[in-house]
mmCIF file of C-alpha atoms in Angstrom:
data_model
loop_
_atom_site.group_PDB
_atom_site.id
_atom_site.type_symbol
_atom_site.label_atom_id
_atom_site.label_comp_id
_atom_site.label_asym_id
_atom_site.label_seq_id
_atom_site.Cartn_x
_atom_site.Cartn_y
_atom_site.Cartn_z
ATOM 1 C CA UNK A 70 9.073 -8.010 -15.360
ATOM 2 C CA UNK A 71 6.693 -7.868 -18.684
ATOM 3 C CA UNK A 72 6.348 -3.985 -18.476
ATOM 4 C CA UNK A 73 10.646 -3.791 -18.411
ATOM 5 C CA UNK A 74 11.028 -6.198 -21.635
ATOM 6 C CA UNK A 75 7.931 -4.042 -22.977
ATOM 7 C CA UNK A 76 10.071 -0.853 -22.108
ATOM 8 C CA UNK A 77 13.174 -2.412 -23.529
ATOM 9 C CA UNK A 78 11.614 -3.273 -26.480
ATOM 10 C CA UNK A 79 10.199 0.468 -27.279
ATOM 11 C CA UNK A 80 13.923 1.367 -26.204
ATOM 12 C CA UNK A 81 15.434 -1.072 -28.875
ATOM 13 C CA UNK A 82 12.915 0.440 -31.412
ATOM 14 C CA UNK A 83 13.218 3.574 -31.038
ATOM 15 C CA UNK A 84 16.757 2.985 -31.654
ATOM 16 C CA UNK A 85 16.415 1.238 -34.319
ATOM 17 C CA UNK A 86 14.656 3.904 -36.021
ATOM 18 C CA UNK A 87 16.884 6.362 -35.012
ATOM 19 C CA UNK A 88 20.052 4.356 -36.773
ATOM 20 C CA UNK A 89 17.928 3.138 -39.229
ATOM 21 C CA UNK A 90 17.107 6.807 -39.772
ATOM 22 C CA UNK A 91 20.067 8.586 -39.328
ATOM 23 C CA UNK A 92 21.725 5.869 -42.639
ATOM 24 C CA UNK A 93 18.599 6.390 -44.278
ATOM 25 C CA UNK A 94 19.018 10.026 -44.611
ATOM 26 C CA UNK A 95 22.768 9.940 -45.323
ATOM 27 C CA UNK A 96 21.809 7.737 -48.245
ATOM 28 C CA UNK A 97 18.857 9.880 -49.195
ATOM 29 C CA UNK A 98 21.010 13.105 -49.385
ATOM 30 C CA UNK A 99 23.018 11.852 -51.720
ATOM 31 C CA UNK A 100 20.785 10.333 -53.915
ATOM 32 C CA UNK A 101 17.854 13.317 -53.358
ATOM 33 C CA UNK A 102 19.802 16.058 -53.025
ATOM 34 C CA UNK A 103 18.040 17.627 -56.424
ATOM 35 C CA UNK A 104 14.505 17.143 -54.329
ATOM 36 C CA UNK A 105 14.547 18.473 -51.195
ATOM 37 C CA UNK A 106 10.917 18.260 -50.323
ATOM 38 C CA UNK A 107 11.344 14.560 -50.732
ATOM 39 C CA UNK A 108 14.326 15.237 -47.725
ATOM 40 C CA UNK A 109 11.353 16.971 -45.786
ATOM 41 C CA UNK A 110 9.276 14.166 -45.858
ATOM 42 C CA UNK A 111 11.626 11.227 -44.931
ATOM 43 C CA UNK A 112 12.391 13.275 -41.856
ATOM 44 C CA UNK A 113 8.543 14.110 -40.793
ATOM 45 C CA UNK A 114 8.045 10.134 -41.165
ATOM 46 C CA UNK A 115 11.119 9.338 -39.143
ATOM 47 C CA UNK A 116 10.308 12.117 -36.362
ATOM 48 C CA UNK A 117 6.821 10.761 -36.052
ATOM 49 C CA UNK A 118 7.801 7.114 -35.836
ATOM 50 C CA UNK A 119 10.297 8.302 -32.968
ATOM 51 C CA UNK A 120 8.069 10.234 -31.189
ATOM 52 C CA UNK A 121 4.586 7.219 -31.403
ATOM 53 C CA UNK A 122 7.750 4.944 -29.907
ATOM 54 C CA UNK A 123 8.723 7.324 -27.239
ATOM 55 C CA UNK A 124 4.956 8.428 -26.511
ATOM 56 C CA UNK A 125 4.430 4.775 -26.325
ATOM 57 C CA UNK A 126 7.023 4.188 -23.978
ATOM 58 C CA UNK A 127 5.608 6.947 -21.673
ATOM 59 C CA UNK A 128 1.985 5.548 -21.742
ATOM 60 C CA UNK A 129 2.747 2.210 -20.640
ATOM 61 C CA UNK A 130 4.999 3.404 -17.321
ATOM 62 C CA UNK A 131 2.256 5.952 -16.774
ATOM 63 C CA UNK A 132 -0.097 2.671 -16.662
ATOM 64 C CA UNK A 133 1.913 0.913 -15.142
ATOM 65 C CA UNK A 134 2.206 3.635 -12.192
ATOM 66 C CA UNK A 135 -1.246 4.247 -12.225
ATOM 67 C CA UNK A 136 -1.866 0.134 -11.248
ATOM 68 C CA UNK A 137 0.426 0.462 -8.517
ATOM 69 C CA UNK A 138 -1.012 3.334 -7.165
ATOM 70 C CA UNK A 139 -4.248 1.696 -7.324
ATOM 71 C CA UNK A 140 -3.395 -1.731 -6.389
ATOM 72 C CA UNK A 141 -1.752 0.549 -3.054
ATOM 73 C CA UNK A 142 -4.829 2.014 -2.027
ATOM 74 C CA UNK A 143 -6.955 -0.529 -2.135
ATOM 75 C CA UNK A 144 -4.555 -2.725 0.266
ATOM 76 C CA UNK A 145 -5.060 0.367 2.269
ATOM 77 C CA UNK A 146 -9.104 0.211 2.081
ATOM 78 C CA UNK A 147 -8.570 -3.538 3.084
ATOM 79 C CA UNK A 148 -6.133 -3.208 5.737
ATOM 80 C CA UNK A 149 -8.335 -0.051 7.423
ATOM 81 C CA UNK A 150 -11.290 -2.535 6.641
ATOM 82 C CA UNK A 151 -9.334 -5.548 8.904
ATOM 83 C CA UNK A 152 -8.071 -3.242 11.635
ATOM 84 C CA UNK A 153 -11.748 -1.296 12.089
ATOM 85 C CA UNK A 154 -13.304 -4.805 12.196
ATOM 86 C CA UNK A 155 -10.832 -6.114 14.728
ATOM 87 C CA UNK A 156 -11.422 -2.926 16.972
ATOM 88 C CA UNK A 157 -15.251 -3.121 16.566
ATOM 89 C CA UNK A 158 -15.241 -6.684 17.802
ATOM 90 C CA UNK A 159 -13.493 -5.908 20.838
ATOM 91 C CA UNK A 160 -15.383 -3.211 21.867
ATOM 92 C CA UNK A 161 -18.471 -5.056 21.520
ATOM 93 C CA UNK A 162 -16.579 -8.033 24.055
ATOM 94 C CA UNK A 163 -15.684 -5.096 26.306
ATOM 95 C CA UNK A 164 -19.316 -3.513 25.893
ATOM 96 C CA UNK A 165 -20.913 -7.126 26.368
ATOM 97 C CA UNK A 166 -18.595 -7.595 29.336
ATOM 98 C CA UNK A 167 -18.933 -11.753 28.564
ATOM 99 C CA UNK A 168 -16.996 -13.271 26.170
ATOM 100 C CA UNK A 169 -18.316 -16.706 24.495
ATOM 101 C CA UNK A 170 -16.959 -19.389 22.493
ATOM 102 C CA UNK A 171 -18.429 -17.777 19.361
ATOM 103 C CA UNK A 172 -16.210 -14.495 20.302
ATOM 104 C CA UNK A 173 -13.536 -16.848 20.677
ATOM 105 C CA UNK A 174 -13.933 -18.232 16.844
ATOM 106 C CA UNK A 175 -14.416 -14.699 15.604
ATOM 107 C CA UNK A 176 -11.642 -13.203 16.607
ATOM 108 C CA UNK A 177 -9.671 -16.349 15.486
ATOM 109 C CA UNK A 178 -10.717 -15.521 12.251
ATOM 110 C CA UNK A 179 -10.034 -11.835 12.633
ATOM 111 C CA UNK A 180 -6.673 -13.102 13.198
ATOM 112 C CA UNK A 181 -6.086 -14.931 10.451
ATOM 113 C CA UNK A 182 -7.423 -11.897 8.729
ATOM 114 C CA UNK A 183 -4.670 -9.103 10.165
ATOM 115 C CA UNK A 184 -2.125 -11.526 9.504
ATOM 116 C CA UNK A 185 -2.601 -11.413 5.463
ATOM 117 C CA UNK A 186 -2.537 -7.600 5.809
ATOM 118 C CA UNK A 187 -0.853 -6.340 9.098
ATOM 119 C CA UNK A 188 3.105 -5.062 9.593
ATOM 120 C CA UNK A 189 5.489 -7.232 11.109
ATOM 121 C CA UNK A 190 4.692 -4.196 13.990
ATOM 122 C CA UNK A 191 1.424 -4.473 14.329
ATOM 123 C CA UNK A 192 1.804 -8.858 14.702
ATOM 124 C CA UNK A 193 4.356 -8.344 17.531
ATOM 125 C CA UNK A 194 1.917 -6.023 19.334
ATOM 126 C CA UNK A 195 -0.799 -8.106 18.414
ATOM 127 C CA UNK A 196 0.722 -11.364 20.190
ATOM 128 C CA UNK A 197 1.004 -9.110 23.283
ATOM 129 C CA UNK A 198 -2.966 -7.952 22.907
ATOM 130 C CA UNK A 199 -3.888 -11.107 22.664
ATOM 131 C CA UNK A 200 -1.804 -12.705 26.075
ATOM 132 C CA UNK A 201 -3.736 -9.652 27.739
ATOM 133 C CA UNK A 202 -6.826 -10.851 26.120
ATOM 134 C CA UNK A 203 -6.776 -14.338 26.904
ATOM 135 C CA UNK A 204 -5.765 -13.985 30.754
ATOM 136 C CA UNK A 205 -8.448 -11.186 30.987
ATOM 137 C CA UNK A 206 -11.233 -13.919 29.352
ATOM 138 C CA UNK A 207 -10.643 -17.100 31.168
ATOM 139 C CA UNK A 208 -13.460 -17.292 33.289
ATOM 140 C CA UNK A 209 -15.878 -15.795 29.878
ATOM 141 C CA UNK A 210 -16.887 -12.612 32.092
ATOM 142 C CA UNK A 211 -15.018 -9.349 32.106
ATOM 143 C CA UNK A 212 -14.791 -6.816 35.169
ATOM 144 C CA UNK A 213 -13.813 -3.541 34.948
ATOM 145 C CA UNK A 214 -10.344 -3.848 35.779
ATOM 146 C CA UNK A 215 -10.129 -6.700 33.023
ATOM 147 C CA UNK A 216 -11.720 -4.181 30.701
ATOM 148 C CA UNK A 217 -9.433 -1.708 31.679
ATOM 149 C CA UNK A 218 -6.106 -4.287 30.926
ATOM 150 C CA UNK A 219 -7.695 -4.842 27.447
ATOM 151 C CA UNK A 220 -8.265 -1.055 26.650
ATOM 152 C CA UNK A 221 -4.841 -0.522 27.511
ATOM 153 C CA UNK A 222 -3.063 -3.354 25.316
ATOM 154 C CA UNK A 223 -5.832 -1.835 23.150
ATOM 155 C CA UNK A 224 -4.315 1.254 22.629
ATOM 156 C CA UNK A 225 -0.837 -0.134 22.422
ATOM 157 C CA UNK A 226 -1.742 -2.120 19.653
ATOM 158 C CA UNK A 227 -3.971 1.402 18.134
ATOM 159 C CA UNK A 228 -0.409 2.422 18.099
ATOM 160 C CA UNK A 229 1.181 -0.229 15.669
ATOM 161 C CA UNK A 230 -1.785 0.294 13.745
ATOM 162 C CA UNK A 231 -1.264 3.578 13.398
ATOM 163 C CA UNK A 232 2.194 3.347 12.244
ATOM 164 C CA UNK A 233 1.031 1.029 9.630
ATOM 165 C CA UNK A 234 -1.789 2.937 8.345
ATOM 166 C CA UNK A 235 -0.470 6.516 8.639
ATOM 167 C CA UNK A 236 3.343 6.248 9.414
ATOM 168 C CA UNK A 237 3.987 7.881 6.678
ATOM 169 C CA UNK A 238 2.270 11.046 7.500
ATOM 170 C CA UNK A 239 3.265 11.385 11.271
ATOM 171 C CA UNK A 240 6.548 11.345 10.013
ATOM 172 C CA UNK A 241 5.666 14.496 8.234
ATOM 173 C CA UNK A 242 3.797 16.065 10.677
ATOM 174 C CA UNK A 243 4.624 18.834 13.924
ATOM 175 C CA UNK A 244 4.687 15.800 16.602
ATOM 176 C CA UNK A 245 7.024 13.117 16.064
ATOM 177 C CA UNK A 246 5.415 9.694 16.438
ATOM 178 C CA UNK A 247 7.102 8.923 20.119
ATOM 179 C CA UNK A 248 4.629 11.874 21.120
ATOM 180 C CA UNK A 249 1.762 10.004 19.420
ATOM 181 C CA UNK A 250 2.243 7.370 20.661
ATOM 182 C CA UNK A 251 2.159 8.333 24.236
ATOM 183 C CA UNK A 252 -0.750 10.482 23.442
ATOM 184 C CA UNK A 253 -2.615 7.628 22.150
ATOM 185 C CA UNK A 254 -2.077 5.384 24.879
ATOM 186 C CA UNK A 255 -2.918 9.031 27.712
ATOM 187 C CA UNK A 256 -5.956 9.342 25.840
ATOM 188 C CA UNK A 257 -6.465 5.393 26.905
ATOM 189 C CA UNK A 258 -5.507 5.062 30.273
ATOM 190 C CA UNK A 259 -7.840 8.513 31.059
ATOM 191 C CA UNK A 260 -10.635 6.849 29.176
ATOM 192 C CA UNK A 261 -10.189 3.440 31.456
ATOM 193 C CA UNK A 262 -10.000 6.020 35.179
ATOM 194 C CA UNK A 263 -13.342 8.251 33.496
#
């Protein structure tokens, strides 16, 4: 909101000036038509006044971009930061094949955690992960076929992630992101049989 009133004020200026300068110089004419050079320099004064107000103008949406820009990739860092964090834990629980009461806590947190940063997407798939999760963990020990049920709501969750992370991009890319997806989640259920 400040950087529009800023940009409305540089508007308003450089109108101003422009007004202000175009009376100015009908008045000057008249009275300064015998010295022209004095003509010369009213309008080199008014031209750079104009153009410090416009160049102004420029700068601060520049900035302004710039912060955005910025502000956008490091919610990106963090969000990449979250997700890698989450994935690491649970492939230490899956690794570990017991899960305690202190895995329990962490991934609480981790869950307070993706819900500052994750898409409405990834939460969904998330609450589905985690309904795997917790009927997989009941009795704190994990079998392979438990491992296996988690890997897979693993990788369906990989594939929100995705989408929030790189959506974008896939969009752009040769494979359209329905062939991504069920790439992503092949690539899983071969991983769980190997």
């Amino acid at each position: 909101m400040r950087t529009v009133r800023e940009n409305l004020i540089y508007l308003s200026l450089t109108a101003i000036v422009v007004v202000g300068g175009y009376a100015f110089l009908r008045y000057a004419y008249r009275v300064m038509d015998r010295a022209p050079f004095t003509q010369e320099i009213v309008l080199i004064i008014l031209g750079t006044v104009a153009t410090v107000l416009i160049t102004a103008m420029l700068l601060n949406k520049q900035t302004e971009v710039e912060l955005k820009k910025e502000q956008s990739i490091k919610f990106i860092e963090l969000k990449s930061d979250i997700y890698m964090d989450f994935i690491n834990h649970i492939e230490r629980l899956v690794l570990d094949k017991t899960v305690t009461e202190k895995d329990h806590v962490r991934l609480q947190f981790l869950t307070h955690k993706l819900a500052m940063v994750a898409s409405p997407a990834v939460l969904i798939q998330y609450q589905k992960f985690l309904e795997v999760f917790n009927r997989s963990t009941r009795d704190e020990s994990l079998d392979k076929g438990e491992g296996d049920a988690i890997s897979i709501a693993l990788a369906e969750l990989t594939v929100k992630i995705r989408q929030d992370l790189v959506g974008e991009l896939d969009q752009k890319g040769v494979f359209d992101a329905a062939t991504i997806n069920q790439q992503v989640l092949n690539n899983a259920r071969e991983s769980s049989n190997g």
